[in-house]
């Protein structure tokens, strides 16, 4: 793994708390105070009820594989030593319509199956940044 | 609302397509615009508006206009965005003409997508896409990777197969064989497709469009004025754009339905036509899968049956719905949407040579169907009789 060479996330004012939580190895979601909808990625406004009030709640940290890809082409030089590698699109168990991406951990891409149960694990890039990964459970 | 049939396409122009144009995107734009004006029987002095779309990879109208010596620009559009907005640029130009804001608009797209700005991401910084922060650190950003996820979702839900994807590539290559402008003119078989290397599973090399240097331009003026010009006008009967969900909005979790499904009813209503009226369809084919999902979402087959429909031969030149008659982005070249419009015009003029669809009167031309950035756009064009 060449984690430090990877593109770093371009944080914005809505996403910074989420990334800071990941650095602490916590997976958070926003929950709208107006209608209770769970929200990801972070936004200042609820798209359902337009409330600007929201809090952060811990995600269950589990989900199922909705889709995935295995990259063979070296699209970014930082991944030259990692191909072929998998990126998962995970439907979180917390509720409908909440998805996150992340790399596969703990097994190889040939083992991925539709709807495979996975759980979030954290990979430290350095003392300022960690990334979410997903491993079978 | 309607500006149905009020604006027309009066000319199309190309530069050669290549892997290295050797010139700037400004020069490409000027060459394509000049060729389009020649085709229309117009001159630079007739132009009062320019429109383009770009993602930080091309030359804007306010640079092209003085470089070309356009006397005065009364309206221009410098639309941020990729393939999904390609047909919105044409539609907005038609609105500008219909409203009187402009008399003669040239829409262009000029890119050195192989020699300068590869969308594959090799060596280039990540594009300024808002939600890239949730993908790029995982090595997930390039278009083939995004579409691989969508393709897989469709395979899981509907059983779409590699062979069905391959039939899209094979069929379009057969069309490109008949297109002197196409970059890839050697026929391919399904075996060739299945033997091509993985790019991002489940997508192979031959699922992917061609990174291309080139430009294409479209001249738009009023239908009345176009009828006084030497070539037969092609009417802009339907032009819509819009959408709602983005790939990561948290609301658009079902990747098997594209934004085309959302805009199709408005498009057909504006044009006063339905899927059964379409004689030829140029469907945005950044990847084979986008053709399959659009066959469904524009109503040519039931949802989930785009793969079998494409594999049935229906989309071949001699089929019920000829699709991507020039070979598409997979085989002609990729000018980010606009060469689909130009091919539709050729078909409706009846000047498409060996690949002409007999009696083509109504064409659908579409943009990237709304994955990645929310929204899509599309046109229904009709031959003027």
JSON list of N, CA, C and O in Angstrom, two decimals, chain B residues 232-257:
[
{"chain": "B", "resi": 232, "resn": "UNK", "atom": "N", "xyz": [-30.35, 21.73, -46.83]},
{"chain": "B", "resi": 232, "resn": "UNK", "atom": "CA", "xyz": [-31.66, 21.51, -46.22]},
{"chain": "B", "resi": 232, "resn": "UNK", "atom": "C", "xyz": [-31.56, 21.61, -44.70]},
{"chain": "B", "resi": 232, "resn": "UNK", "atom": "O", "xyz": [-30.73, 20.93, -44.09]},
{"chain": "B", "resi": 233, "resn": "UNK", "atom": "N", "xyz": [-32.38, 22.41, -44.07]},
{"chain": "B", "resi": 233, "resn": "UNK", "atom": "CA", "xyz": [-32.29, 22.57, -42.62]},
{"chain": "B", "resi": 233, "resn": "UNK", "atom": "C", "xyz": [-32.72, 21.31, -41.86]},
{"chain": "B", "resi": 233, "resn": "UNK", "atom": "O", "xyz": [-33.51, 20.51, -42.37]},
{"chain": "B", "resi": 234, "resn": "UNK", "atom": "N", "xyz": [-32.18, 21.18, -40.69]},
{"chain": "B", "resi": 234, "resn": "UNK", "atom": "CA", "xyz": [-32.63, 20.16, -39.74]},
{"chain": "B", "resi": 234, "resn": "UNK", "atom": "C", "xyz": [-33.23, 20.90, -38.55]},
{"chain": "B", "resi": 234, "resn": "UNK", "atom": "O", "xyz": [-32.55, 21.71, -37.90]},
{"chain": "B", "resi": 235, "resn": "UNK", "atom": "N", "xyz": [-34.50, 20.65, -38.29]},
{"chain": "B", "resi": 235, "resn": "UNK", "atom": "CA", "xyz": [-35.21, 21.39, -37.25]},
{"chain": "B", "resi": 235, "resn": "UNK", "atom": "C", "xyz": [-34.93, 20.83, -35.86]},
{"chain": "B", "resi": 235, "resn": "UNK", "atom": "O", "xyz": [-34.85, 19.61, -35.68]},
{"chain": "B", "resi": 236, "resn": "UNK", "atom": "N", "xyz": [-34.78, 21.74, -34.92]},
{"chain": "B", "resi": 236, "resn": "UNK", "atom": "CA", "xyz": [-34.63, 21.34, -33.52]},
{"chain": "B", "resi": 236, "resn": "UNK", "atom": "C", "xyz": [-36.05, 21.27, -32.94]},
{"chain": "B", "resi": 236, "resn": "UNK", "atom": "O", "xyz": [-36.62, 22.27, -32.53]},
{"chain": "B", "resi": 237, "resn": "UNK", "atom": "N", "xyz": [-36.60, 20.07, -32.93]},
{"chain": "B", "resi": 237, "resn": "UNK", "atom": "CA", "xyz": [-38.00, 19.88, -32.53]},
{"chain": "B", "resi": 237, "resn": "UNK", "atom": "C", "xyz": [-38.15, 19.70, -31.03]},
{"chain": "B", "resi": 237, "resn": "UNK", "atom": "O", "xyz": [-39.14, 20.13, -30.44]},
{"chain": "B", "resi": 238, "resn": "UNK", "atom": "N", "xyz": [-37.19, 19.04, -30.44]},
{"chain": "B", "resi": 238, "resn": "UNK", "atom": "CA", "xyz": [-37.21, 18.85, -28.99]},
{"chain": "B", "resi": 238, "resn": "UNK", "atom": "C", "xyz": [-35.83, 19.11, -28.44]},
{"chain": "B", "resi": 238, "resn": "UNK", "atom": "O", "xyz": [-34.84, 18.68, -29.03]},
{"chain": "B", "resi": 239, "resn": "UNK", "atom": "N", "xyz": [-35.77, 19.83, -27.34]},
{"chain": "B", "resi": 239, "resn": "UNK", "atom": "CA", "xyz": [-34.49, 20.08, -26.68]},
{"chain": "B", "resi": 239, "resn": "UNK", "atom": "C", "xyz": [-34.76, 20.26, -25.20]},
{"chain": "B", "resi": 239, "resn": "UNK", "atom": "O", "xyz": [-35.39, 21.23, -24.81]},
{"chain": "B", "resi": 240, "resn": "UNK", "atom": "N", "xyz": [-34.33, 19.30, -24.41]},
{"chain": "B", "resi": 240, "resn": "UNK", "atom": "CA", "xyz": [-34.58, 19.41, -22.97]},
{"chain": "B", "resi": 240, "resn": "UNK", "atom": "C", "xyz": [-33.32, 19.01, -22.21]},
{"chain": "B", "resi": 240, "resn": "UNK", "atom": "O", "xyz": [-32.47, 18.30, -22.72]},
{"chain": "B", "resi": 241, "resn": "UNK", "atom": "N", "xyz": [-33.26, 19.49, -20.99]},
{"chain": "B", "resi": 241, "resn": "UNK", "atom": "CA", "xyz": [-32.16, 19.11, -20.12]},
{"chain": "B", "resi": 241, "resn": "UNK", "atom": "C", "xyz": [-32.65, 19.23, -18.69]},
{"chain": "B", "resi": 241, "resn": "UNK", "atom": "O", "xyz": [-33.66, 19.86, -18.41]},
{"chain": "B", "resi": 242, "resn": "UNK", "atom": "N", "xyz": [-31.94, 18.59, -17.80]},
{"chain": "B", "resi": 242, "resn": "UNK", "atom": "CA", "xyz": [-32.35, 18.64, -16.40]},
{"chain": "B", "resi": 242, "resn": "UNK", "atom": "C", "xyz": [-32.02, 17.34, -15.72]},
{"chain": "B", "resi": 242, "resn": "UNK", "atom": "O", "xyz": [-31.22, 16.53, -16.22]},
{"chain": "B", "resi": 243, "resn": "UNK", "atom": "N", "xyz": [-32.63, 17.13, -14.58]},
{"chain": "B", "resi": 243, "resn": "UNK", "atom": "CA", "xyz": [-32.35, 15.90, -13.84]},
{"chain": "B", "resi": 243, "resn": "UNK", "atom": "C", "xyz": [-32.65, 16.10, -12.38]},
{"chain": "B", "resi": 243, "resn": "UNK", "atom": "O", "xyz": [-33.63, 16.73, -12.03]},
{"chain": "B", "resi": 244, "resn": "UNK", "atom": "N", "xyz": [-31.82, 15.56, -11.54]},
{"chain": "B", "resi": 244, "resn": "UNK", "atom": "CA", "xyz": [-32.12, 15.67, -10.13]},
{"chain": "B", "resi": 244, "resn": "UNK", "atom": "C", "xyz": [-31.11, 14.96, -9.27]},
{"chain": "B", "resi": 244, "resn": "UNK", "atom": "O", "xyz": [-30.44, 15.57, -8.45]},
{"chain": "B", "resi": 245, "resn": "UNK", "atom": "N", "xyz": [-30.98, 13.66, -9.48]},
{"chain": "B", "resi": 245, "resn": "UNK", "atom": "CA", "xyz": [-30.09, 12.91, -8.62]},
{"chain": "B", "resi": 245, "resn": "UNK", "atom": "C", "xyz": [-28.67, 12.92, -9.15]},
{"chain": "B", "resi": 245, "resn": "UNK", "atom": "O", "xyz": [-28.44, 12.84, -10.35]},
{"chain": "B", "resi": 246, "resn": "UNK", "atom": "N", "xyz": [-27.72, 13.00, -8.27]},
{"chain": "B", "resi": 246, "resn": "UNK", "atom": "CA", "xyz": [-26.34, 12.80, -8.68]},
{"chain": "B", "resi": 246, "resn": "UNK", "atom": "C", "xyz": [-25.90, 11.43, -8.19]},
{"chain": "B", "resi": 246, "resn": "UNK", "atom": "O", "xyz": [-26.57, 10.77, -7.42]},
{"chain": "B", "resi": 247, "resn": "UNK", "atom": "N", "xyz": [-24.74, 11.02, -8.66]},
{"chain": "B", "resi": 247, "resn": "UNK", "atom": "CA", "xyz": [-24.25, 9.69, -8.33]},
{"chain": "B", "resi": 247, "resn": "UNK", "atom": "C", "xyz": [-24.03, 9.52, -6.85]},
{"chain": "B", "resi": 247, "resn": "UNK", "atom": "O", "xyz": [-23.84, 8.43, -6.37]},
{"chain": "B", "resi": 248, "resn": "UNK", "atom": "N", "xyz": [-24.01, 10.59, -6.10]},
{"chain": "B", "resi": 248, "resn": "UNK", "atom": "CA", "xyz": [-23.67, 10.46, -4.70]},
{"chain": "B", "resi": 248, "resn": "UNK", "atom": "C", "xyz": [-24.56, 11.36, -3.84]},
{"chain": "B", "resi": 248, "resn": "UNK", "atom": "O", "xyz": [-24.18, 11.80, -2.78]},
{"chain": "B", "resi": 249, "resn": "UNK", "atom": "N", "xyz": [-25.75, 11.66, -4.35]},
{"chain": "B", "resi": 249, "resn": "UNK", "atom": "CA", "xyz": [-26.59, 12.60, -3.63]},
{"chain": "B", "resi": 249, "resn": "UNK", "atom": "C", "xyz": [-27.20, 11.97, -2.40]},
{"chain": "B", "resi": 249, "resn": "UNK", "atom": "O", "xyz": [-27.73, 12.65, -1.54]},
{"chain": "B", "resi": 250, "resn": "UNK", "atom": "N", "xyz": [-27.13, 10.66, -2.30]},
{"chain": "B", "resi": 250, "resn": "UNK", "atom": "CA", "xyz": [-27.82, 10.00, -1.20]},
{"chain": "B", "resi": 250, "resn": "UNK", "atom": "C", "xyz": [-29.26, 9.69, -1.56]},
{"chain": "B", "resi": 250, "resn": "UNK", "atom": "O", "xyz": [-29.96, 9.02, -0.82]},
{"chain": "B", "resi": 251, "resn": "UNK", "atom": "N", "xyz": [-29.74, 10.22, -2.70]},
{"chain": "B", "resi": 251, "resn": "UNK", "atom": "CA", "xyz": [-31.11, 9.95, -3.11]},
{"chain": "B", "resi": 251, "resn": "UNK", "atom": "C", "xyz": [-31.15, 9.08, -4.35]},
{"chain": "B", "resi": 251, "resn": "UNK", "atom": "O", "xyz": [-32.16, 8.49, -4.66]},
{"chain": "B", "resi": 252, "resn": "UNK", "atom": "N", "xyz": [-30.06, 9.05, -5.07]},
{"chain": "B", "resi": 252, "resn": "UNK", "atom": "CA", "xyz": [-30.04, 8.33, -6.34]},
{"chain": "B", "resi": 252, "resn": "UNK", "atom": "C", "xyz": [-29.31, 7.02, -6.24]},
{"chain": "B", "resi": 252, "resn": "UNK", "atom": "O", "xyz": [-28.41, 6.72, -7.01]},
{"chain": "B", "resi": 253, "resn": "UNK", "atom": "N", "xyz": [-29.69, 6.21, -5.29]},
{"chain": "B", "resi": 253, "resn": "UNK", "atom": "CA", "xyz": [-28.93, 5.00, -5.02]},
{"chain": "B", "resi": 253, "resn": "UNK", "atom": "C", "xyz": [-29.10, 3.90, -6.06]},
{"chain": "B", "resi": 253, "resn": "UNK", "atom": "O", "xyz": [-28.29, 2.99, -6.12]},
{"chain": "B", "resi": 254, "resn": "UNK", "atom": "N", "xyz": [-30.17, 3.98, -6.87]},
{"chain": "B", "resi": 254, "resn": "UNK", "atom": "CA", "xyz": [-30.38, 2.95, -7.88]},
{"chain": "B", "resi": 254, "resn": "UNK", "atom": "C", "xyz": [-29.68, 3.35, -9.17]},
{"chain": "B", "resi": 254, "resn": "UNK", "atom": "O", "xyz": [-30.17, 4.14, -9.95]},
{"chain": "B", "resi": 255, "resn": "UNK", "atom": "N", "xyz": [-28.50, 2.77, -9.36]},
{"chain": "B", "resi": 255, "resn": "UNK", "atom": "CA", "xyz": [-27.69, 3.14, -10.50]},
{"chain": "B", "resi": 255, "resn": "UNK", "atom": "C", "xyz": [-28.20, 2.55, -11.81]},
{"chain": "B", "resi": 255, "resn": "UNK", "atom": "O", "xyz": [-27.64, 2.82, -12.86]},
{"chain": "B", "resi": 256, "resn": "UNK", "atom": "N", "xyz": [-29.24, 1.72, -11.74]},
{"chain": "B", "resi": 256, "resn": "UNK", "atom": "CA", "xyz": [-29.70, 1.09, -12.98]},
{"chain": "B", "resi": 256, "resn": "UNK", "atom": "C", "xyz": [-30.69, 1.98, -13.74]},
{"chain": "B", "resi": 256, "resn": "UNK", "atom": "O", "xyz": [-31.11, 1.63, -14.83]},
{"chain": "B", "resi": 257, "resn": "UNK", "atom": "N", "xyz": [-31.06, 3.10, -13.16]},
{"chain": "B", "resi": 257, "resn": "UNK", "atom": "CA", "xyz": [-31.94, 4.05, -13.85]},
{"chain": "B", "resi": 257, "resn": "UNK", "atom": "C", "xyz": [-31.17, 5.35, -14.03]},
{"chain": "B", "resi": 257, "resn": "UNK", "atom": "O", "xyz": [-30.63, 5.90, -13.07]}
]
